[in-house]
mmCIF file of C-alpha atoms in Angstrom:
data_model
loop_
_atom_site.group_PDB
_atom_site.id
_atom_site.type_symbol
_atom_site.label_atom_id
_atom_site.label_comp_id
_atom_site.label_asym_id
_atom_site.label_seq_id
_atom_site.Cartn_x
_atom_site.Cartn_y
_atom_site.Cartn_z
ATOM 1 C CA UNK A 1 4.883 -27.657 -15.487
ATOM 2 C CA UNK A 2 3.399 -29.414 -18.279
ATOM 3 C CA UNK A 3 0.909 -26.917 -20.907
ATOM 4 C CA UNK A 4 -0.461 -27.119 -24.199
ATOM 5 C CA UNK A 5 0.632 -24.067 -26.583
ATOM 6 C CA UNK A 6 0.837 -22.898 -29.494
ATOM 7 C CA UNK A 7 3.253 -20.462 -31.316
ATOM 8 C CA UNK A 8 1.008 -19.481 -34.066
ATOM 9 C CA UNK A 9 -2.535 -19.819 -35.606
ATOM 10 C CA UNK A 10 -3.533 -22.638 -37.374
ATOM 11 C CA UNK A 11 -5.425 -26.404 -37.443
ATOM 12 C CA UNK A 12 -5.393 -28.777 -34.025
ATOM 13 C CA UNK A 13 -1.908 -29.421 -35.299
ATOM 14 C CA UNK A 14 -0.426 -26.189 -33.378
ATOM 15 C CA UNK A 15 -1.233 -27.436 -30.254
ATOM 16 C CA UNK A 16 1.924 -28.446 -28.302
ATOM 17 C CA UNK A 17 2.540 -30.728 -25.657
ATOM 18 C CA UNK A 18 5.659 -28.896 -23.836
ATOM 19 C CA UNK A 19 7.876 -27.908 -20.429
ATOM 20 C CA UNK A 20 7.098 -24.529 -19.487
ATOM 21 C CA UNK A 21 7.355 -22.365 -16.210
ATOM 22 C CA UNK A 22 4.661 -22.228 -13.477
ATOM 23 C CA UNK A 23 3.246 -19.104 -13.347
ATOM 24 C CA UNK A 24 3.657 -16.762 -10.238
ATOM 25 C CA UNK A 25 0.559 -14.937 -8.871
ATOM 26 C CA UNK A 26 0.384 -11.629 -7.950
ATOM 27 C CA UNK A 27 -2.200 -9.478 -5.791
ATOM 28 C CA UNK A 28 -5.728 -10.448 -5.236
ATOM 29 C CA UNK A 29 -4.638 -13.632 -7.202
ATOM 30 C CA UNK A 30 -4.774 -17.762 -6.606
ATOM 31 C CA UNK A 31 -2.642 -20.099 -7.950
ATOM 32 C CA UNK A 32 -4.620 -23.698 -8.652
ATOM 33 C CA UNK A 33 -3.604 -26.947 -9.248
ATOM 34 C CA UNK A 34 -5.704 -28.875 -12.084
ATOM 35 C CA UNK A 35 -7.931 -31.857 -12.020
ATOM 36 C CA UNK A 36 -9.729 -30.821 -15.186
ATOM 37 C CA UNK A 37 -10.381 -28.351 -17.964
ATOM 38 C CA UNK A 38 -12.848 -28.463 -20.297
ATOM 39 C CA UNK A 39 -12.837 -27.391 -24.100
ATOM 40 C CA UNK A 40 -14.964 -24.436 -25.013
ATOM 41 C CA UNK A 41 -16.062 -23.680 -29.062
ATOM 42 C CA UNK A 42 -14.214 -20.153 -28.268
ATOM 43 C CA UNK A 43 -11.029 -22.414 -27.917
ATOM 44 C CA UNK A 44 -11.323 -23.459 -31.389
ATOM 45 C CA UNK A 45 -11.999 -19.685 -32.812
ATOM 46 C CA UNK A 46 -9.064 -18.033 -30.730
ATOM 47 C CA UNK A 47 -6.525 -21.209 -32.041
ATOM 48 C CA UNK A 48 -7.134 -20.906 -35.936
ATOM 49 C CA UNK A 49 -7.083 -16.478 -35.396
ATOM 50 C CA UNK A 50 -11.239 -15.609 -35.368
ATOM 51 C CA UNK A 51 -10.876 -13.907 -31.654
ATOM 52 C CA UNK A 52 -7.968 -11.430 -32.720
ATOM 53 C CA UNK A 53 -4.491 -11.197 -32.441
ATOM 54 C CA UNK A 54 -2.312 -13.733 -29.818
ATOM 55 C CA UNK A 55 0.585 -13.045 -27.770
ATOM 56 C CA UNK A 56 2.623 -16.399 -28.504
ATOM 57 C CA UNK A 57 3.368 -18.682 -26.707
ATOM 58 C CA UNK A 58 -0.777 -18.516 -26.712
ATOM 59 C CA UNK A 59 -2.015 -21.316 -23.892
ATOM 60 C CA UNK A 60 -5.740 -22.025 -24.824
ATOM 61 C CA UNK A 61 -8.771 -22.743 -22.345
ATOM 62 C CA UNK A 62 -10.899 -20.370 -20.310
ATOM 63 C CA UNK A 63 -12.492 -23.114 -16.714
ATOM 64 C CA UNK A 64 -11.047 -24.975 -14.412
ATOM 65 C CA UNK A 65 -11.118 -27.265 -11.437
ATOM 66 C CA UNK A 66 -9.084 -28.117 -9.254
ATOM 67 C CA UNK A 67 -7.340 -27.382 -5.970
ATOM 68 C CA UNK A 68 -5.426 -23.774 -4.653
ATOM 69 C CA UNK A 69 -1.832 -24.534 -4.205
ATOM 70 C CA UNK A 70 -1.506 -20.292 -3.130
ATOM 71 C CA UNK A 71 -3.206 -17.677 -2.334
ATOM 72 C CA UNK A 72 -2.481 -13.537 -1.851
ATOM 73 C CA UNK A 73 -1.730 -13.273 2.056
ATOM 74 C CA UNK A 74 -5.278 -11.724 2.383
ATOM 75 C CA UNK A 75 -6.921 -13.986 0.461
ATOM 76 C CA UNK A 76 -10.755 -15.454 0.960
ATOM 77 C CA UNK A 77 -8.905 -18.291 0.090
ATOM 78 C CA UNK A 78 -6.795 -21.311 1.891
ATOM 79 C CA UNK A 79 -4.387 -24.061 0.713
ATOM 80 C CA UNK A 80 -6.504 -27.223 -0.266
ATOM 81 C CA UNK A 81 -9.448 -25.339 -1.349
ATOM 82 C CA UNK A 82 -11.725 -27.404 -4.238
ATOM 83 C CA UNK A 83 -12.503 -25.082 -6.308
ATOM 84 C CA UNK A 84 -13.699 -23.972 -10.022
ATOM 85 C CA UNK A 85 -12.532 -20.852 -11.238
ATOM 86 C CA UNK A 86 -12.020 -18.724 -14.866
ATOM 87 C CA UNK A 87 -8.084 -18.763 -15.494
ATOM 88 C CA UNK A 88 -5.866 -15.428 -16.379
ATOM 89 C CA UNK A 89 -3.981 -16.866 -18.770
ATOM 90 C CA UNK A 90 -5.454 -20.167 -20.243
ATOM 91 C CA UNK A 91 -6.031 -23.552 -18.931
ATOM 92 C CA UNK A 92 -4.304 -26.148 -20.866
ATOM 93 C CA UNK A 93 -2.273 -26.322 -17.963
ATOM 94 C CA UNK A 94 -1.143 -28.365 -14.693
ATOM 95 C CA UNK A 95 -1.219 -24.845 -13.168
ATOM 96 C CA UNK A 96 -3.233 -21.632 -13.549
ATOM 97 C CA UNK A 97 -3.185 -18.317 -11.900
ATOM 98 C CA UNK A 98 -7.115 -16.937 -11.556
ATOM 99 C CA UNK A 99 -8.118 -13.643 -10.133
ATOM 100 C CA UNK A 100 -9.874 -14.286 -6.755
ATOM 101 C CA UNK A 101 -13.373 -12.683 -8.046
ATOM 102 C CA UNK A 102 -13.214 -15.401 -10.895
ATOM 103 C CA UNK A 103 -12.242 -18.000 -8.300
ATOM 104 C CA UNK A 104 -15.525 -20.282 -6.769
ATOM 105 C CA UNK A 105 -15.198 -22.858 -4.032
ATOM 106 C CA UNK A 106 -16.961 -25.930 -4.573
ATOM 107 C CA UNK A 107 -18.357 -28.605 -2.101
ATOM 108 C CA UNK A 108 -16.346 -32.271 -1.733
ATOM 109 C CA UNK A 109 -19.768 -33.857 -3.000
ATOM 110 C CA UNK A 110 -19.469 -32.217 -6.559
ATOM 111 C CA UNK A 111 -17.220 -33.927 -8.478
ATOM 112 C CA UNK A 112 -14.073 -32.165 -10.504
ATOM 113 C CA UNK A 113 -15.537 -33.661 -13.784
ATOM 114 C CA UNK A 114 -18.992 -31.920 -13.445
ATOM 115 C CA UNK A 115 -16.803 -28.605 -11.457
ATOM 116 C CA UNK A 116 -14.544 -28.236 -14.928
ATOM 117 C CA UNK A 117 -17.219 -28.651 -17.058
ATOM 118 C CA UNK A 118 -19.559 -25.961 -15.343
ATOM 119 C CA UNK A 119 -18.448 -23.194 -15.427
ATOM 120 C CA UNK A 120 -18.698 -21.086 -18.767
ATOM 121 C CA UNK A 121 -21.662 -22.903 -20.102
ATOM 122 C CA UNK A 122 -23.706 -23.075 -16.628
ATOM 123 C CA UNK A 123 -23.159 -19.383 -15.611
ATOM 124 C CA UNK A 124 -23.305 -18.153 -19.422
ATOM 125 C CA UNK A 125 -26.432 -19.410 -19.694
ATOM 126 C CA UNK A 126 -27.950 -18.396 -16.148
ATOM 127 C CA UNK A 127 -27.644 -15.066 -17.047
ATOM 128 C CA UNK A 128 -28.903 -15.668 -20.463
ATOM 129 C CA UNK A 129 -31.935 -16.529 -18.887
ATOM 130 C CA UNK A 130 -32.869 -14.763 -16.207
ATOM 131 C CA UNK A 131 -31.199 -11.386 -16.020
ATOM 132 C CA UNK A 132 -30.756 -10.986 -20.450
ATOM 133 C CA UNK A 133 -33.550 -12.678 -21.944
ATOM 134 C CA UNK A 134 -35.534 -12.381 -18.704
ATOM 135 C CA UNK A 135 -37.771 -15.415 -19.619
ATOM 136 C CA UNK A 136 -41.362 -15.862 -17.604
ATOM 137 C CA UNK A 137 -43.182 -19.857 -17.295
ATOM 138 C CA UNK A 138 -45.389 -18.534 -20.373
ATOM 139 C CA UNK A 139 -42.846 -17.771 -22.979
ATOM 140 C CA UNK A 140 -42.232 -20.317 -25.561
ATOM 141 C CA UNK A 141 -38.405 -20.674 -26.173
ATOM 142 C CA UNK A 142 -36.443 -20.938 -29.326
ATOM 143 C CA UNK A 143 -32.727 -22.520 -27.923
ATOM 144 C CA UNK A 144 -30.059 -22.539 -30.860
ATOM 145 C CA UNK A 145 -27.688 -25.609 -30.565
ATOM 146 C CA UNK A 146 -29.017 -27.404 -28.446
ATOM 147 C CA UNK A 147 -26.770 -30.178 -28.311
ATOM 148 C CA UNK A 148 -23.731 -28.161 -27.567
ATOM 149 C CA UNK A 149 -22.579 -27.396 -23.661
ATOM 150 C CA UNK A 150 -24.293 -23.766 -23.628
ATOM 151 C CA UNK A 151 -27.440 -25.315 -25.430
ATOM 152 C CA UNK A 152 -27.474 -28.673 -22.961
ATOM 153 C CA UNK A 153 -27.382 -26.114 -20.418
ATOM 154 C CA UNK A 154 -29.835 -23.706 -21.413
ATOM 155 C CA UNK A 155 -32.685 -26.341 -22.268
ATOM 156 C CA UNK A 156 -32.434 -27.718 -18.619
ATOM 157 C CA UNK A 157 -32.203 -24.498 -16.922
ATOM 158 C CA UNK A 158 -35.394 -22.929 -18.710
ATOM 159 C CA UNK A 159 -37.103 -26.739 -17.802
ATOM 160 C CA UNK A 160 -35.718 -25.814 -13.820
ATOM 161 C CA UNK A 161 -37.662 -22.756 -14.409
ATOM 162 C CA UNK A 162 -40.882 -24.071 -15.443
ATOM 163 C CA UNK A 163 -41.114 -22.782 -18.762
ATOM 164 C CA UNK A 164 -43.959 -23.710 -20.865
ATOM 165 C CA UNK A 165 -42.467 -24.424 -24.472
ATOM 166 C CA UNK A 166 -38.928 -25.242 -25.456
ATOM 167 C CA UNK A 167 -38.235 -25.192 -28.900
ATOM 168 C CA UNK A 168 -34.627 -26.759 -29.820
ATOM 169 C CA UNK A 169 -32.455 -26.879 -33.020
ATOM 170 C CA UNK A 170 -29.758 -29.022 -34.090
ATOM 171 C CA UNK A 171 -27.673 -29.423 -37.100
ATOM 172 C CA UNK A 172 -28.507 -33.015 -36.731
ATOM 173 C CA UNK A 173 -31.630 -34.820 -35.724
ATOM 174 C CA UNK A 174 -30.263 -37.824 -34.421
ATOM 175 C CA UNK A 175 -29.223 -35.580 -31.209
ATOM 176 C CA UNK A 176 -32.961 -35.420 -30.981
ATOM 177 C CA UNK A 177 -33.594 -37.855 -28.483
ATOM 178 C CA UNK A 178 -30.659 -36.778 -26.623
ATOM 179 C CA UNK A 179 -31.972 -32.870 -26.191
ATOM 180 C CA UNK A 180 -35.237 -33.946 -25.665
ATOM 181 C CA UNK A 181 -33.834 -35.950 -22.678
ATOM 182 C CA UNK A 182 -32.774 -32.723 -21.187
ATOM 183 C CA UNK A 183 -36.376 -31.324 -21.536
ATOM 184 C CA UNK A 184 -36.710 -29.707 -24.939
ATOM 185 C CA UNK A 185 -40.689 -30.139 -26.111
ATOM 186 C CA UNK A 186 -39.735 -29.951 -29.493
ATOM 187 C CA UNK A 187 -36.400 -30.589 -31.489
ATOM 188 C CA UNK A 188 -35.872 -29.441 -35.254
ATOM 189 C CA UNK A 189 -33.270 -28.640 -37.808
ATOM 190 C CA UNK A 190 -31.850 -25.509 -38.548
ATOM 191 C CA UNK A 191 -33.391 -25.553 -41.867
ATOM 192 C CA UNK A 192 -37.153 -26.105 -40.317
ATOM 193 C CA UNK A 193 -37.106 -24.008 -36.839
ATOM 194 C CA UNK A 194 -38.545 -20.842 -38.465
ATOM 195 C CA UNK A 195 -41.552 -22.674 -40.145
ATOM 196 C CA UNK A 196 -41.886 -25.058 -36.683
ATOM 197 C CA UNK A 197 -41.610 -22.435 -34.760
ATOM 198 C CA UNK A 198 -44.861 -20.551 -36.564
ATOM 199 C CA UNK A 199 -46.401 -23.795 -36.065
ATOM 200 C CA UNK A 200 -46.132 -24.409 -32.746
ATOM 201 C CA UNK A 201 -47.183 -20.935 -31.996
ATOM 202 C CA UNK A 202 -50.307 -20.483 -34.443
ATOM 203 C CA UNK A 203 -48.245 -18.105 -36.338
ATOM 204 C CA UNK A 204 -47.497 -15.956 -33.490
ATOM 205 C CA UNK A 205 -43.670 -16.774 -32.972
ATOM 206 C CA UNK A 206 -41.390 -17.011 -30.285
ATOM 207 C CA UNK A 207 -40.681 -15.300 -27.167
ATOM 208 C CA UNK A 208 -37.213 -15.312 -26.354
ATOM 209 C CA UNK A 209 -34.694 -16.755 -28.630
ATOM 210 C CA UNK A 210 -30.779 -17.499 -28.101
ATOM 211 C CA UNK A 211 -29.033 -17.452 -31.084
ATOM 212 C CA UNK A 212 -25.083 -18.802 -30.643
ATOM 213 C CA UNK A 213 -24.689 -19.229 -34.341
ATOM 214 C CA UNK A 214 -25.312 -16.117 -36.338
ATOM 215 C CA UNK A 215 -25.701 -15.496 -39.963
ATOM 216 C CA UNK A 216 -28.666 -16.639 -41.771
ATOM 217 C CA UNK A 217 -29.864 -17.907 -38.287
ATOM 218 C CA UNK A 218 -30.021 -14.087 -37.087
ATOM 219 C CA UNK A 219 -32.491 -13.021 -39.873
ATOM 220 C CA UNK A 220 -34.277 -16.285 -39.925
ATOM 221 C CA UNK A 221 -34.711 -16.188 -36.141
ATOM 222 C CA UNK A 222 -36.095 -12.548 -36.454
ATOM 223 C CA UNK A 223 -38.887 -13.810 -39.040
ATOM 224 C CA UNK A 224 -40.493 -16.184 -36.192
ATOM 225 C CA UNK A 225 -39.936 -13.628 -32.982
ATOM 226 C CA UNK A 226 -43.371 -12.678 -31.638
ATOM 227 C CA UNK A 227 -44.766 -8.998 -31.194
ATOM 228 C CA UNK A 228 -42.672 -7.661 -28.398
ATOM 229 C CA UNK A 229 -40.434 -10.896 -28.037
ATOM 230 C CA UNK A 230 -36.636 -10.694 -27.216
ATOM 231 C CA UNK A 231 -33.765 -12.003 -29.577
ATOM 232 C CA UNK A 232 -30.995 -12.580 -27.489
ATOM 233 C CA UNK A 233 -27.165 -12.782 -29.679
ATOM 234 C CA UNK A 234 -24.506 -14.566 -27.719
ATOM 235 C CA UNK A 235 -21.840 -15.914 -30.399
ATOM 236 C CA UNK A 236 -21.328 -16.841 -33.975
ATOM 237 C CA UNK A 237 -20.561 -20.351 -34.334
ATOM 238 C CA UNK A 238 -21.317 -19.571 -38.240
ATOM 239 C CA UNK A 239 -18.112 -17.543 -38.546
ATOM 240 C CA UNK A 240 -20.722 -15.421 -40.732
ATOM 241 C CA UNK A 241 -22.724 -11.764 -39.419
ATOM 242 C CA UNK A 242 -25.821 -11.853 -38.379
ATOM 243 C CA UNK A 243 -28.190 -8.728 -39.590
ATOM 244 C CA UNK A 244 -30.963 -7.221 -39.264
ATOM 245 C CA UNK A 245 -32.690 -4.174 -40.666
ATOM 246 C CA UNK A 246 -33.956 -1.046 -37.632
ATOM 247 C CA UNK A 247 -37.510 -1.959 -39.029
ATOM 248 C CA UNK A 248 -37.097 -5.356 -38.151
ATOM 249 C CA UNK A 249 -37.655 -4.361 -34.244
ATOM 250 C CA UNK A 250 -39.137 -0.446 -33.525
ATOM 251 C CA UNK A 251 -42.745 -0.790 -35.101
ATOM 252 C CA UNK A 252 -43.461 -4.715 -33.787
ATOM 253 C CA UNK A 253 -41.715 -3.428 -30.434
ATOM 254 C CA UNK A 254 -39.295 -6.637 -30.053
ATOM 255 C CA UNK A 255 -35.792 -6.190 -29.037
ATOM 256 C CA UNK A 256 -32.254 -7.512 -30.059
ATOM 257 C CA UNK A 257 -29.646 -7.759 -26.795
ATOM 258 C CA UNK A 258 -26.339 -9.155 -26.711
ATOM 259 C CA UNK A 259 -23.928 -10.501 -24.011
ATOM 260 C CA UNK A 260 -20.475 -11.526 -23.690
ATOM 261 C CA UNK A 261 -19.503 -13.701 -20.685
ATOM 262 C CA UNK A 262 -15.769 -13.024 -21.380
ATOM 263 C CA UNK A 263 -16.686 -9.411 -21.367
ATOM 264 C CA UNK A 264 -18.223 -9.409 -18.501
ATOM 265 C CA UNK A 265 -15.169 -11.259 -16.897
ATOM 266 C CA UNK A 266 -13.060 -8.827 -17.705
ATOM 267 C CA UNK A 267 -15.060 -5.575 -17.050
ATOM 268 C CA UNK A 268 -17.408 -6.559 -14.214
ATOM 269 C CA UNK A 269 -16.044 -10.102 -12.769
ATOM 270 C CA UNK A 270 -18.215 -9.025 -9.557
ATOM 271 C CA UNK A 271 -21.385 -10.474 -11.539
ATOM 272 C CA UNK A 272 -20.130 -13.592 -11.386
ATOM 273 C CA UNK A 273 -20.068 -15.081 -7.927
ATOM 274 C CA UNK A 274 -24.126 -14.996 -6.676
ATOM 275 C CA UNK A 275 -24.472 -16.591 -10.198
ATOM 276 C CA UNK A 276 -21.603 -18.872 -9.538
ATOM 277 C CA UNK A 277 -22.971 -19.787 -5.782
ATOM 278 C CA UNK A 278 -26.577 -20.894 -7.210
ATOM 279 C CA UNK A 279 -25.263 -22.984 -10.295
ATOM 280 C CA UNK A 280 -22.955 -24.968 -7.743
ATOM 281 C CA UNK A 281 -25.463 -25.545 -5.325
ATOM 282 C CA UNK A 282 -27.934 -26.328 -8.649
ATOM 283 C CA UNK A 283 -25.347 -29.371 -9.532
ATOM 284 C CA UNK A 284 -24.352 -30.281 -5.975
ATOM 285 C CA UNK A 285 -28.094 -31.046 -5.728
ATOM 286 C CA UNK A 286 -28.514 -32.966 -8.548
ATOM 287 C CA UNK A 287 -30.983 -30.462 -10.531
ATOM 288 C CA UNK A 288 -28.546 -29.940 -13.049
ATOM 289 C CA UNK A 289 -26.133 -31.777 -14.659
ATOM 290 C CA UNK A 290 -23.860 -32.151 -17.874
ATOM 291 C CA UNK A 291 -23.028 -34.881 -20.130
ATOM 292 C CA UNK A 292 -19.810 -35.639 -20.421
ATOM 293 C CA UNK A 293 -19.253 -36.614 -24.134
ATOM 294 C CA UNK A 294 -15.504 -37.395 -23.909
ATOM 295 C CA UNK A 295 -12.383 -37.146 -21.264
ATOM 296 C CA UNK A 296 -9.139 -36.716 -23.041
ATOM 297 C CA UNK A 297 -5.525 -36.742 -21.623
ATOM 298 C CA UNK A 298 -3.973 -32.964 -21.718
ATOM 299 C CA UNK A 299 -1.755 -34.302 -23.717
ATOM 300 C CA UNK A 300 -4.307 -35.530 -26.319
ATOM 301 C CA UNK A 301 -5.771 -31.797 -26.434
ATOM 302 C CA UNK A 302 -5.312 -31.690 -30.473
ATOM 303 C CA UNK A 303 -7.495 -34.768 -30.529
ATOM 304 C CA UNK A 304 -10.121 -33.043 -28.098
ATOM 305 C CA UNK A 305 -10.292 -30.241 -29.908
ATOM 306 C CA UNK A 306 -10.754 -32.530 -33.774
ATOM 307 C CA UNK A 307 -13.627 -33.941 -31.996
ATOM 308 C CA UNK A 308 -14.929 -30.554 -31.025
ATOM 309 C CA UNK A 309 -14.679 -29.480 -34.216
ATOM 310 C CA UNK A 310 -16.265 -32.557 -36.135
ATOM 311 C CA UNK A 311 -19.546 -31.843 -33.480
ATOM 312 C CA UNK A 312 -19.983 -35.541 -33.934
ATOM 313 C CA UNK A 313 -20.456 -35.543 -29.603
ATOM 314 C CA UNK A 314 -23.331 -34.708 -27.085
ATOM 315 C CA UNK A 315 -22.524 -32.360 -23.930
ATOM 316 C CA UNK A 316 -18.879 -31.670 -22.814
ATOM 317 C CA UNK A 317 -15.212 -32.689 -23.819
ATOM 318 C CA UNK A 318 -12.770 -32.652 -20.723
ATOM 319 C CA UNK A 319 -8.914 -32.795 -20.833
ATOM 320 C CA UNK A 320 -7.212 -34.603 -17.438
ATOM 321 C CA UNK A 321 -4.638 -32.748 -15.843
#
């Protein structure tokens, strides 16, 4: 089959276009032919060395869609199943092998575009949401990156839940309009949220905030989180630490939670599928959806991922299997 690897870390100029073997599946495992794979900011971080050490040949890319090729003989799953899934070993790939709790069939109305591009952004954020930063209609929202696939997602999902007050940041305000559009009430820059956010709350501050990027954001963030309010830490797009002090949070009561996705896909992949089964059915009906910013050719995956890296785009980047 045809992959994209790399045999060490460095720029998009690792990335390798190359003949390598299909991978065999073993227990409690699918094998799935791809339609589409989509590009993920943790691609970037694990190609250039920030996610730890790689067992080379290193095959980037953690969602998929496509179709199951073969299954375990006692398998939930059949031959010609359309599904999205998390892959074991990467997804730059004409084939993956997924473990069957990571695996998710999807209907024939939802297309493989908006299947490949769901997956680690839609459920990520879900439980971001509802079961981390356990948001209510009457919080007022602070939503870190906006623009980016986790961001796009988590605006509309906390508009789907009726939430009062979205507050959104970018690094550049000409993707105002374009978050707004998704249903952010208010869109700032990084270097205004904390003094907008006071604002918009007559000093009070925020509820719940997601913070993807870390660093100065972290203690920033902290300045403008209400009495009681929740500061939830998902990534660190910064490459920089976050910190905070223990007075920041025990005498105004607020809290500091984190969350890992590709933790909890390795440790408890169970959590995934009544998640999975109510962000399909969420697309399928048309209450969510994601921009695709730009559909590459595997092939073209180095160019993808200079595009990713530029942020000069709005919603996902795809590679075509």
């Amino acid at each position: 089959m045809k992959a994209i690897v790399q045999q060490k870390f460095g720029d998009a100029s690792v990335l390798s276009y190359e003949e390598i073997e299909t991978p065999k599946i073993k227990d409690q495992e699918c094998l799935i032919k791809l339609a589409f794979t989509s590009i993920n900011y943790a691609d970037i971080k694990t190609r250039i060395g920030n996610k730890g050490t790689g067992n080379f040949l290193l095959i980037l890319g953690l969602d998929v869609a496509g179709t199951i090729v073969e299954t375990d003989t006692n398998s939930p799953f059949s031959i010609g199943d359309r599904v999205t899934a998390f892959s074991k070993n990467g997804s730059y790939a004409e084939y993956v092998i997924a473990n069957e709790k990571l695996v998710f069939k999807i209907p024939d109305s939802l297309s493989f575009e908006q299947a490949a591009a769901m997956p680690t952004v839609s459920i990520l954020s879900y439980m971001l949401l509802h079961e981390i930063g356990q948001i209510t209609k009457t919080d007022v929202l602070v939503i870190h990156s906006a623009a980016g696939g986790v961001g796009s997602m988590l605006v509309q999902l906390a508009k789907l839940a009726g939430v009062e007050k979205i507050i959104a940041t970018v690094g550049n305000l000409e993707k105002a309009n374009y978050v707004k559009k998704l249903g952010a009430d208010v869109v700032c820059t990084y270097e205004t949220f904390k003094e907008e956010v006071l604002k918009q709350t007559n000093n009070e501050g925020a509820n719940v905030i997601f913070d993807s990027v870390a660093g100065d954001i972290t203690s920033e963030s902290l300045e403008c989180l209400a009495l009681y309010g929740t500061l939830v830490q998902f990534g660190n797009s910064s490459d920089k630490v976050g910190t905070f002090k223990t007075s920041d949070v025990h005498s105004s009561c607020r809290n500091i939670k984190g969350f890992s996705l590709g933790t909890t896909r390795k440790y408890h992949p169970e959590r995934l599928a009544p998640i999975a089964k109510k962000v399909i059915e969420l697309f399928d009906s048309k209450q969510l959806n994601l921009p695709i910013a730009h559909i590459f050719q595997l092939s073209d995956a180095a160019e993808a991922h200079q595009l990713i890296e530029s942020r000069n785009y709005e919603g996902k980047v795809l590679l075509k299997v």
